[in-house]
mmCIF file of C-alpha atoms in Angstrom:
data_model
loop_
_atom_site.group_PDB
_atom_site.id
_atom_site.type_symbol
_atom_site.label_atom_id
_atom_site.label_comp_id
_atom_site.label_asym_id
_atom_site.label_seq_id
_atom_site.Cartn_x
_atom_site.Cartn_y
_atom_site.Cartn_z
ATOM 1 C CA MET A 165 96.111 43.440 133.728
ATOM 2 C CA LEU A 166 93.439 42.538 131.187
ATOM 3 C CA LYS A 167 94.475 38.896 131.070
ATOM 4 C CA ALA A 168 94.545 38.764 134.875
ATOM 5 C CA ASN A 169 90.993 40.125 135.117
ATOM 6 C CA VAL A 170 89.747 37.685 132.480
ATOM 7 C CA SER A 171 91.497 34.681 134.033
ATOM 8 C CA VAL A 172 90.037 35.488 137.492
ATOM 9 C CA ALA A 173 86.572 35.963 136.003
ATOM 10 C CA GLU A 174 86.744 32.535 134.363
ATOM 11 C CA LYS A 175 87.916 30.924 137.573
ATOM 12 C CA LEU A 176 85.149 32.597 139.641
ATOM 13 C CA VAL A 177 82.330 31.595 137.282
ATOM 14 C CA GLU A 178 83.699 28.067 136.984
ATOM 15 C CA HIS A 179 83.544 27.497 140.744
ATOM 16 C CA TYR A 180 80.700 29.846 141.732
ATOM 17 C CA PRO A 181 78.435 30.032 138.604
ATOM 18 C CA ASP A 182 75.497 31.526 140.574
ATOM 19 C CA ASN A 183 77.219 34.320 142.460
ATOM 20 C CA ALA A 184 80.537 35.260 140.912
ATOM 21 C CA ILE A 185 81.189 39.003 140.676
ATOM 22 C CA ILE A 186 81.459 40.052 136.972
ATOM 23 C CA ARG A 187 81.767 43.267 134.970
ATOM 24 C CA ARG A 188 79.305 43.581 132.109
ATOM 25 C CA HIS A 189 79.068 46.080 129.270
ATOM 26 C CA VAL A 190 76.089 46.066 126.859
ATOM 27 C CA GLY A 191 76.380 47.372 123.336
ATOM 28 C CA PRO A 192 75.757 50.964 122.193
ATOM 29 C CA LYS A 193 72.404 52.707 122.539
ATOM 30 C CA GLU A 194 70.880 51.838 119.190
ATOM 31 C CA ASN A 195 68.882 55.019 118.696
ATOM 32 C CA VAL A 196 71.806 57.253 119.523
ATOM 33 C CA LEU A 197 74.179 55.140 117.345
ATOM 34 C CA LYS A 198 71.803 55.391 114.445
ATOM 35 C CA ASP A 199 71.683 59.177 114.683
ATOM 36 C CA THR A 200 75.474 59.334 115.039
ATOM 37 C CA LYS A 201 76.054 57.203 111.948
ATOM 38 C CA LYS A 202 73.830 59.607 109.998
ATOM 39 C CA ILE A 203 75.998 62.511 111.146
ATOM 40 C CA LEU A 204 79.158 60.613 110.190
ATOM 41 C CA THR A 205 77.704 59.696 106.773
ATOM 42 C CA ARG A 206 77.021 63.412 106.079
ATOM 43 C CA MET A 207 80.679 64.012 106.929
ATOM 44 C CA GLY A 208 81.691 61.379 104.380
ATOM 45 C CA ILE A 209 82.858 58.974 107.073
ATOM 46 C CA GLU A 210 81.802 55.335 107.222
ATOM 47 C CA VAL A 211 82.548 53.423 110.413
ATOM 48 C CA ASP A 212 81.848 49.682 110.927
ATOM 49 C CA THR A 213 79.891 49.561 114.230
ATOM 50 C CA THR A 214 79.202 45.818 114.254
ATOM 51 C CA SER A 215 81.640 45.412 117.159
ATOM 52 C CA SER A 216 83.840 47.530 119.379
ATOM 53 C CA LYS A 217 86.928 45.935 117.727
ATOM 54 C CA MET A 218 85.792 47.106 114.297
ATOM 55 C CA MET A 219 85.071 50.577 115.577
ATOM 56 C CA GLN A 220 88.491 50.800 117.178
ATOM 57 C CA GLU A 221 90.228 49.672 113.971
ATOM 58 C CA ALA A 222 88.308 52.337 112.063
ATOM 59 C CA LEU A 223 89.303 55.019 114.610
ATOM 60 C CA ASN A 224 92.981 53.973 114.399
ATOM 61 C CA LYS A 225 92.925 54.338 110.615
ATOM 62 C CA LEU A 226 91.311 57.781 110.860
ATOM 63 C CA GLN A 227 93.774 58.959 113.532
ATOM 64 C CA HIS A 228 96.794 57.857 111.471
ATOM 65 C CA ALA A 229 95.583 58.871 108.048
ATOM 66 C CA PRO A 230 98.293 60.944 106.259
ATOM 67 C CA ASN A 231 97.846 64.600 105.191
ATOM 68 C CA GLN A 232 94.721 65.068 107.265
ATOM 69 C CA PRO A 233 94.190 68.752 108.215
ATOM 70 C CA THR A 234 91.235 67.987 110.494
ATOM 71 C CA PRO A 235 91.610 65.722 113.598
ATOM 72 C CA VAL A 236 88.935 63.406 112.304
ATOM 73 C CA GLY A 237 89.831 60.592 114.661
ATOM 74 C CA LEU A 238 89.232 62.821 117.715
ATOM 75 C CA VAL A 239 85.902 64.057 116.307
ATOM 76 C CA VAL A 240 84.621 60.534 115.510
ATOM 77 C CA ALA A 241 85.818 59.141 118.884
ATOM 78 C CA SER A 242 83.960 61.932 120.709
ATOM 79 C CA LEU A 243 80.735 61.340 118.785
ATOM 80 C CA LEU A 244 80.848 57.560 119.243
ATOM 81 C CA ALA A 245 81.551 57.850 122.910
ATOM 82 C CA LYS A 246 78.153 59.398 123.428
ATOM 83 C CA CYS A 247 76.544 56.244 122.106
ATOM 84 C CA MET A 248 78.081 53.984 124.684
ATOM 85 C CA SER A 249 76.398 52.654 127.796
ATOM 86 C CA LEU A 250 78.322 52.440 131.058
ATOM 87 C CA ALA A 251 79.721 49.089 132.164
ATOM 88 C CA THR A 252 78.042 47.641 135.298
ATOM 89 C CA TYR A 253 78.776 45.033 137.989
ATOM 90 C CA HIS A 254 76.583 41.947 138.440
ATOM 91 C CA SER A 255 76.320 38.561 140.092
ATOM 92 C CA SER A 256 76.693 35.869 137.401
ATOM 93 C CA GLY A 257 73.523 34.230 138.614
ATOM 94 C CA GLU A 258 71.464 37.182 137.402
ATOM 95 C CA PHE A 259 71.614 35.878 133.776
ATOM 96 C CA ASP A 260 70.236 32.741 132.185
ATOM 97 C CA SER A 261 73.078 32.414 129.630
ATOM 98 C CA PRO A 262 76.805 33.087 129.672
ATOM 99 C CA VAL A 263 76.283 35.050 126.460
ATOM 100 C CA ASP A 264 74.834 37.789 128.670
ATOM 101 C CA TYR A 265 78.128 38.183 130.488
ATOM 102 C CA PHE A 266 79.681 39.824 127.370
ATOM 103 C CA HIS A 267 81.771 42.963 127.786
ATOM 104 C CA TYR A 268 81.218 44.952 124.607
ATOM 105 C CA GLY A 269 83.897 47.585 125.123
ATOM 106 C CA LEU A 270 86.666 45.008 125.586
ATOM 107 C CA SER A 271 85.148 42.366 123.309
ATOM 108 C CA MET A 272 85.448 39.845 126.098
ATOM 109 C CA GLU A 273 83.052 36.972 126.751
ATOM 110 C CA LEU A 274 83.765 37.218 130.477
ATOM 111 C CA TYR A 275 85.370 39.936 132.581
ATOM 112 C CA THR A 276 85.658 41.162 136.129
ATOM 113 C CA HIS A 277 87.660 43.695 138.124
ATOM 114 C CA PHE A 278 90.432 42.122 140.205
ATOM 115 C CA THR A 279 93.637 44.103 139.802
ATOM 116 C CA SER A 280 92.807 47.295 141.829
ATOM 117 C CA PRO A 281 91.456 46.291 145.262
ATOM 118 C CA ILE A 282 92.870 49.479 146.853
ATOM 119 C CA ARG A 283 90.389 51.655 144.929
ATOM 120 C CA ARG A 284 87.426 49.423 143.946
ATOM 121 C CA TYR A 285 85.225 47.399 146.273
ATOM 122 C CA PRO A 286 84.226 44.811 143.609
ATOM 123 C CA ASP A 287 87.884 43.841 143.298
ATOM 124 C CA LEU A 288 87.775 42.937 147.038
ATOM 125 C CA ILE A 289 84.819 40.700 146.397
ATOM 126 C CA ALA A 290 86.717 38.989 143.560
ATOM 127 C CA HIS A 291 89.772 38.570 145.808
ATOM 128 C CA ARG A 292 87.676 37.020 148.615
ATOM 129 C CA GLN A 293 85.992 34.647 146.176
ATOM 130 C CA LEU A 294 89.311 33.672 144.580
ATOM 131 C CA GLN A 295 90.862 33.081 148.032
ATOM 132 C CA ALA A 296 87.972 30.761 148.931
ATOM 133 C CA ILE A 297 88.577 28.815 145.725
ATOM 134 C CA LEU A 298 92.289 28.499 146.414
ATOM 135 C CA GLU A 299 91.438 27.276 149.911
ATOM 136 C CA GLY A 300 89.263 24.597 148.415
ATOM 137 C CA LYS A 301 85.932 25.985 149.673
ATOM 138 C CA LYS A 302 83.020 24.830 147.577
ATOM 139 C CA LYS A 303 80.736 27.549 148.879
ATOM 140 C CA SER A 304 81.295 31.233 148.008
ATOM 141 C CA PRO A 305 81.977 33.536 150.978
ATOM 142 C CA MET A 306 78.999 35.591 149.701
ATOM 143 C CA ASP A 307 75.635 34.284 148.477
ATOM 144 C CA PHE A 308 73.747 35.421 145.433
ATOM 145 C CA ASP A 309 71.755 38.106 147.160
ATOM 146 C CA GLU A 310 74.839 39.631 148.824
ATOM 147 C CA VAL A 311 76.870 39.769 145.589
ATOM 148 C CA SER A 312 73.975 41.049 143.580
ATOM 149 C CA GLU A 313 73.173 43.824 146.087
ATOM 150 C CA LEU A 314 76.809 44.895 146.411
ATOM 151 C CA ALA A 315 77.237 44.793 142.609
ATOM 152 C CA GLU A 316 74.228 47.069 142.091
ATOM 153 C CA LEU A 317 75.457 49.453 144.774
ATOM 154 C CA SER A 318 78.965 49.519 143.277
ATOM 155 C CA SER A 319 77.499 50.321 139.840
ATOM 156 C CA GLN A 320 75.505 53.167 141.314
ATOM 157 C CA LYS A 321 78.522 54.584 143.156
ATOM 158 C CA LYS A 322 80.622 54.267 139.994
ATOM 159 C CA TYR A 323 78.053 56.212 137.992
ATOM 160 C CA ALA A 324 77.706 58.834 140.754
ATOM 161 C CA SER A 325 81.497 59.208 140.782
ATOM 162 C CA LYS A 326 81.650 59.727 137.057
ATOM 163 C CA LEU A 327 78.757 62.188 137.169
ATOM 164 C CA ALA A 328 80.460 64.175 139.954
ATOM 165 C CA SER A 329 83.751 64.198 138.032
ATOM 166 C CA ASP A 330 82.073 65.357 134.791
ATOM 167 C CA LYS A 331 80.061 68.043 136.529
ATOM 168 C CA SER A 332 83.174 69.255 138.491
ATOM 169 C CA GLY A 333 85.000 69.648 135.187
ATOM 170 C CA GLU A 334 82.099 71.557 133.668
ATOM 171 C CA LEU A 335 81.806 73.794 136.715
ATOM 172 C CA PHE A 336 85.533 74.495 136.804
ATOM 173 C CA LEU A 337 85.492 75.404 133.086
ATOM 174 C CA TRP A 338 82.474 77.708 133.587
ATOM 175 C CA LEU A 339 84.114 79.451 136.515
ATOM 176 C CA PHE A 340 87.363 79.763 134.629
ATOM 177 C CA LEU A 341 85.607 81.324 131.589
ATOM 178 C CA ARG A 342 83.708 83.706 133.879
ATOM 179 C CA GLU A 343 87.068 85.004 135.194
ATOM 180 C CA GLN A 344 88.682 85.038 131.711
ATOM 181 C CA VAL A 345 85.673 86.804 130.043
ATOM 182 C CA THR A 346 86.439 85.036 126.754
ATOM 183 C CA MET A 347 88.679 82.245 125.506
ATOM 184 C CA HIS A 348 89.580 81.200 121.965
ATOM 185 C CA GLU A 349 89.861 77.507 121.268
ATOM 186 C CA ALA A 350 90.422 75.186 118.351
ATOM 187 C CA ALA A 351 87.246 73.405 117.290
ATOM 188 C CA CYS A 352 85.677 71.395 114.504
ATOM 189 C CA VAL A 353 82.216 71.746 112.967
ATOM 190 C CA VAL A 354 80.118 68.659 113.740
ATOM 191 C CA GLU A 355 76.553 69.798 112.977
ATOM 192 C CA ILE A 356 74.765 72.629 111.172
ATOM 193 C CA GLY A 357 71.229 73.696 111.912
ATOM 194 C CA SER A 358 68.895 76.317 110.515
ATOM 195 C CA GLU A 359 69.926 78.854 113.182
ATOM 196 C CA SER A 360 73.123 77.428 114.638
ATOM 197 C CA ILE A 361 76.405 75.674 114.198
ATOM 198 C CA ASP A 362 77.596 72.956 116.603
ATOM 199 C CA VAL A 363 81.343 72.613 117.139
ATOM 200 C CA LEU A 364 83.499 70.134 119.088
ATOM 201 C CA VAL A 365 86.056 72.002 121.237
ATOM 202 C CA LEU A 366 89.075 69.807 120.748
ATOM 203 C CA ARG A 367 90.998 70.566 123.955
ATOM 204 C CA TYR A 368 88.051 69.666 126.239
ATOM 205 C CA GLY A 369 86.020 67.255 124.109
ATOM 206 C CA ILE A 370 82.856 69.231 124.684
ATOM 207 C CA GLN A 371 80.230 70.269 122.131
ATOM 208 C CA VAL A 372 79.218 73.925 121.998
ATOM 209 C CA ARG A 373 76.301 75.382 120.045
ATOM 210 C CA ILE A 374 76.847 78.710 118.334
ATOM 211 C CA TRP A 375 73.564 80.460 117.800
ATOM 212 C CA ARG A 376 73.322 83.109 115.078
ATOM 213 C CA ASP A 377 72.333 85.724 117.633
ATOM 214 C CA TYR A 378 75.650 85.163 119.510
ATOM 215 C CA ILE A 379 77.849 85.718 116.484
ATOM 216 C CA GLY A 380 77.400 89.482 116.356
ATOM 217 C CA GLU A 381 75.090 92.382 115.521
ATOM 218 C CA LYS A 382 73.778 92.763 111.986
ATOM 219 C CA VAL A 383 75.387 89.423 111.019
ATOM 220 C CA GLU A 384 73.691 87.571 108.144
ATOM 221 C CA PHE A 385 73.276 83.845 108.675
ATOM 222 C CA GLN A 386 72.229 81.547 105.865
ATOM 223 C CA SER A 387 72.331 77.816 105.946
ATOM 224 C CA LYS A 388 71.296 74.541 104.272
ATOM 225 C CA GLU A 389 70.529 72.497 107.374
ATOM 226 C CA LYS A 390 72.968 69.627 108.009
ATOM 227 C CA GLU A 391 75.195 70.649 105.115
ATOM 228 C CA TRP A 392 76.587 74.235 105.211
ATOM 229 C CA ALA A 393 76.243 77.700 106.687
ATOM 230 C CA HIS A 394 77.240 81.051 105.176
ATOM 231 C CA ILE A 395 77.880 83.935 107.526
ATOM 232 C CA THR A 396 78.453 87.540 106.537
ATOM 233 C CA TRP A 397 79.828 90.195 108.914
ATOM 234 C CA PRO A 398 79.169 93.870 108.340
ATOM 235 C CA ALA A 399 81.909 96.454 107.917
ATOM 236 C CA ASP A 400 83.468 97.395 111.234
ATOM 237 C CA GLY A 401 85.657 100.478 111.361
ATOM 238 C CA ASP A 402 88.600 99.883 109.073
ATOM 239 C CA LYS A 403 87.522 96.317 108.448
ATOM 240 C CA PRO A 404 85.387 95.809 105.330
ATOM 241 C CA LYS A 405 82.405 93.539 105.024
ATOM 242 C CA CYS A 406 83.516 89.887 104.966
ATOM 243 C CA SER A 407 81.916 86.426 104.843
ATOM 244 C CA LYS A 408 82.798 82.735 105.211
ATOM 245 C CA ARG A 409 81.152 79.406 104.403
ATOM 246 C CA TYR A 410 81.263 76.626 107.021
ATOM 247 C CA GLU A 411 80.881 72.952 106.303
ATOM 248 C CA LEU A 412 81.002 69.764 108.332
ATOM 249 C CA LEU A 413 84.533 68.905 109.684
ATOM 250 C CA ASP A 414 85.844 72.437 109.029
ATOM 251 C CA ASN A 415 88.484 73.572 111.439
ATOM 252 C CA VAL A 416 87.354 76.755 113.203
ATOM 253 C CA VAL A 417 88.249 78.971 116.139
ATOM 254 C CA VAL A 418 85.407 79.297 118.672
ATOM 255 C CA ILE A 419 85.088 82.094 121.182
ATOM 256 C CA MET A 420 83.897 80.585 124.436
ATOM 257 C CA LYS A 421 82.058 82.642 127.096
ATOM 258 C CA ALA A 422 80.460 81.693 130.409
ATOM 259 C CA GLY A 423 76.687 82.062 130.233
ATOM 260 C CA LYS A 424 74.565 83.560 132.984
ATOM 261 C CA GLN A 425 73.160 80.140 133.845
ATOM 262 C CA LEU A 426 75.386 77.798 135.875
ATOM 263 C CA PHE A 427 77.324 75.311 133.585
ATOM 264 C CA LYS A 428 76.095 77.213 130.453
ATOM 265 C CA ILE A 429 78.773 77.934 127.905
ATOM 266 C CA ASN A 430 78.005 80.192 124.936
ATOM 267 C CA GLY A 431 79.956 80.060 121.743
ATOM 268 C CA ALA A 432 80.666 82.630 118.999
ATOM 269 C CA LEU A 433 82.756 82.769 115.850
ATOM 270 C CA PRO A 434 85.352 85.483 115.281
ATOM 271 C CA ARG A 435 85.404 87.486 112.037
ATOM 272 C CA PRO A 436 87.502 85.682 109.408
ATOM 273 C CA ASP A 437 89.732 88.749 109.029
ATOM 274 C CA SER A 438 90.660 88.638 112.748
ATOM 275 C CA SER A 439 91.291 84.893 113.158
ATOM 276 C CA ASN A 440 95.011 85.250 112.299
ATOM 277 C CA ASP A 441 95.483 87.175 115.556
ATOM 278 C CA VAL A 442 94.183 84.289 117.679
ATOM 279 C CA HIS A 443 96.542 81.910 119.449
ATOM 280 C CA VAL A 444 95.200 78.389 119.373
ATOM 281 C CA PRO A 445 96.845 75.848 121.732
ATOM 282 C CA SER A 446 97.914 72.421 120.454
ATOM 283 C CA VAL A 447 95.668 69.416 121.034
ATOM 284 C CA GLU A 448 96.974 65.993 121.950
ATOM 285 C CA GLY A 449 93.858 63.961 122.596
ATOM 286 C CA PHE A 450 91.235 62.733 125.144
ATOM 287 C CA ALA A 451 91.592 60.713 128.298
ATOM 288 C CA THR A 452 90.137 57.194 128.223
ATOM 289 C CA GLU A 453 87.599 55.939 130.662
ATOM 290 C CA ASP A 454 88.031 53.016 133.058
ATOM 291 C CA VAL A 455 86.033 50.090 131.719
#
């Protein structure tokens, strides 16, 4: 499929250099990537971000590292995903140099969508242009303005579709939590603030902030920002006073609750002496996005 899309892209640009339909993906958002690398450095993780290929190789090593109690690969993949821009459709004539055609996510100099015309309109444009080439037509069936306008519209619709899908998932989870009252999930600490702990919920790939006020009444919260947090729970009935220290990449159980505000999910941490009673489902991984 990848080779087919690349081959068609090359053929389209060769014959119609000013108005071939292409798929372009710019590099990561530099400011977000810079902040993410700082977080990873604090975790003791170094990832080569010079190219998507180098990042993928680093992720593969992390995911297959032996004797690793924390799913580091999932955590790093989730953090890096937030740095990425969305791929977009364009007419090849929009750019002065072929260098600008580059698809960062696939590390391809030239790429288009051709293999799924039943579900993507840009694939139909590619099919029509390729058919014109095979029929020996020197002029593209669509001029620059038509391809550029449809490419922009397709990019907008693709983004709207992704946004709708993401929000639908968030809404479903919020409604589900509202019916369940609380839910316990496996998570991993990814950030520590002066008043909070951020965890990545592994099953859903979402980040939840646990504020000290949501952990419990009379709970003592001490932290060294970005390094560790120490939480002490008071005695509760037969349970004595207990405490626990949390650091980056620690495996934890998070108690998820639906907030009063739509989409809002609140997080809390169970007492360490009650965590053994919690059933945590297994985690297999995240779904990949269509590029």
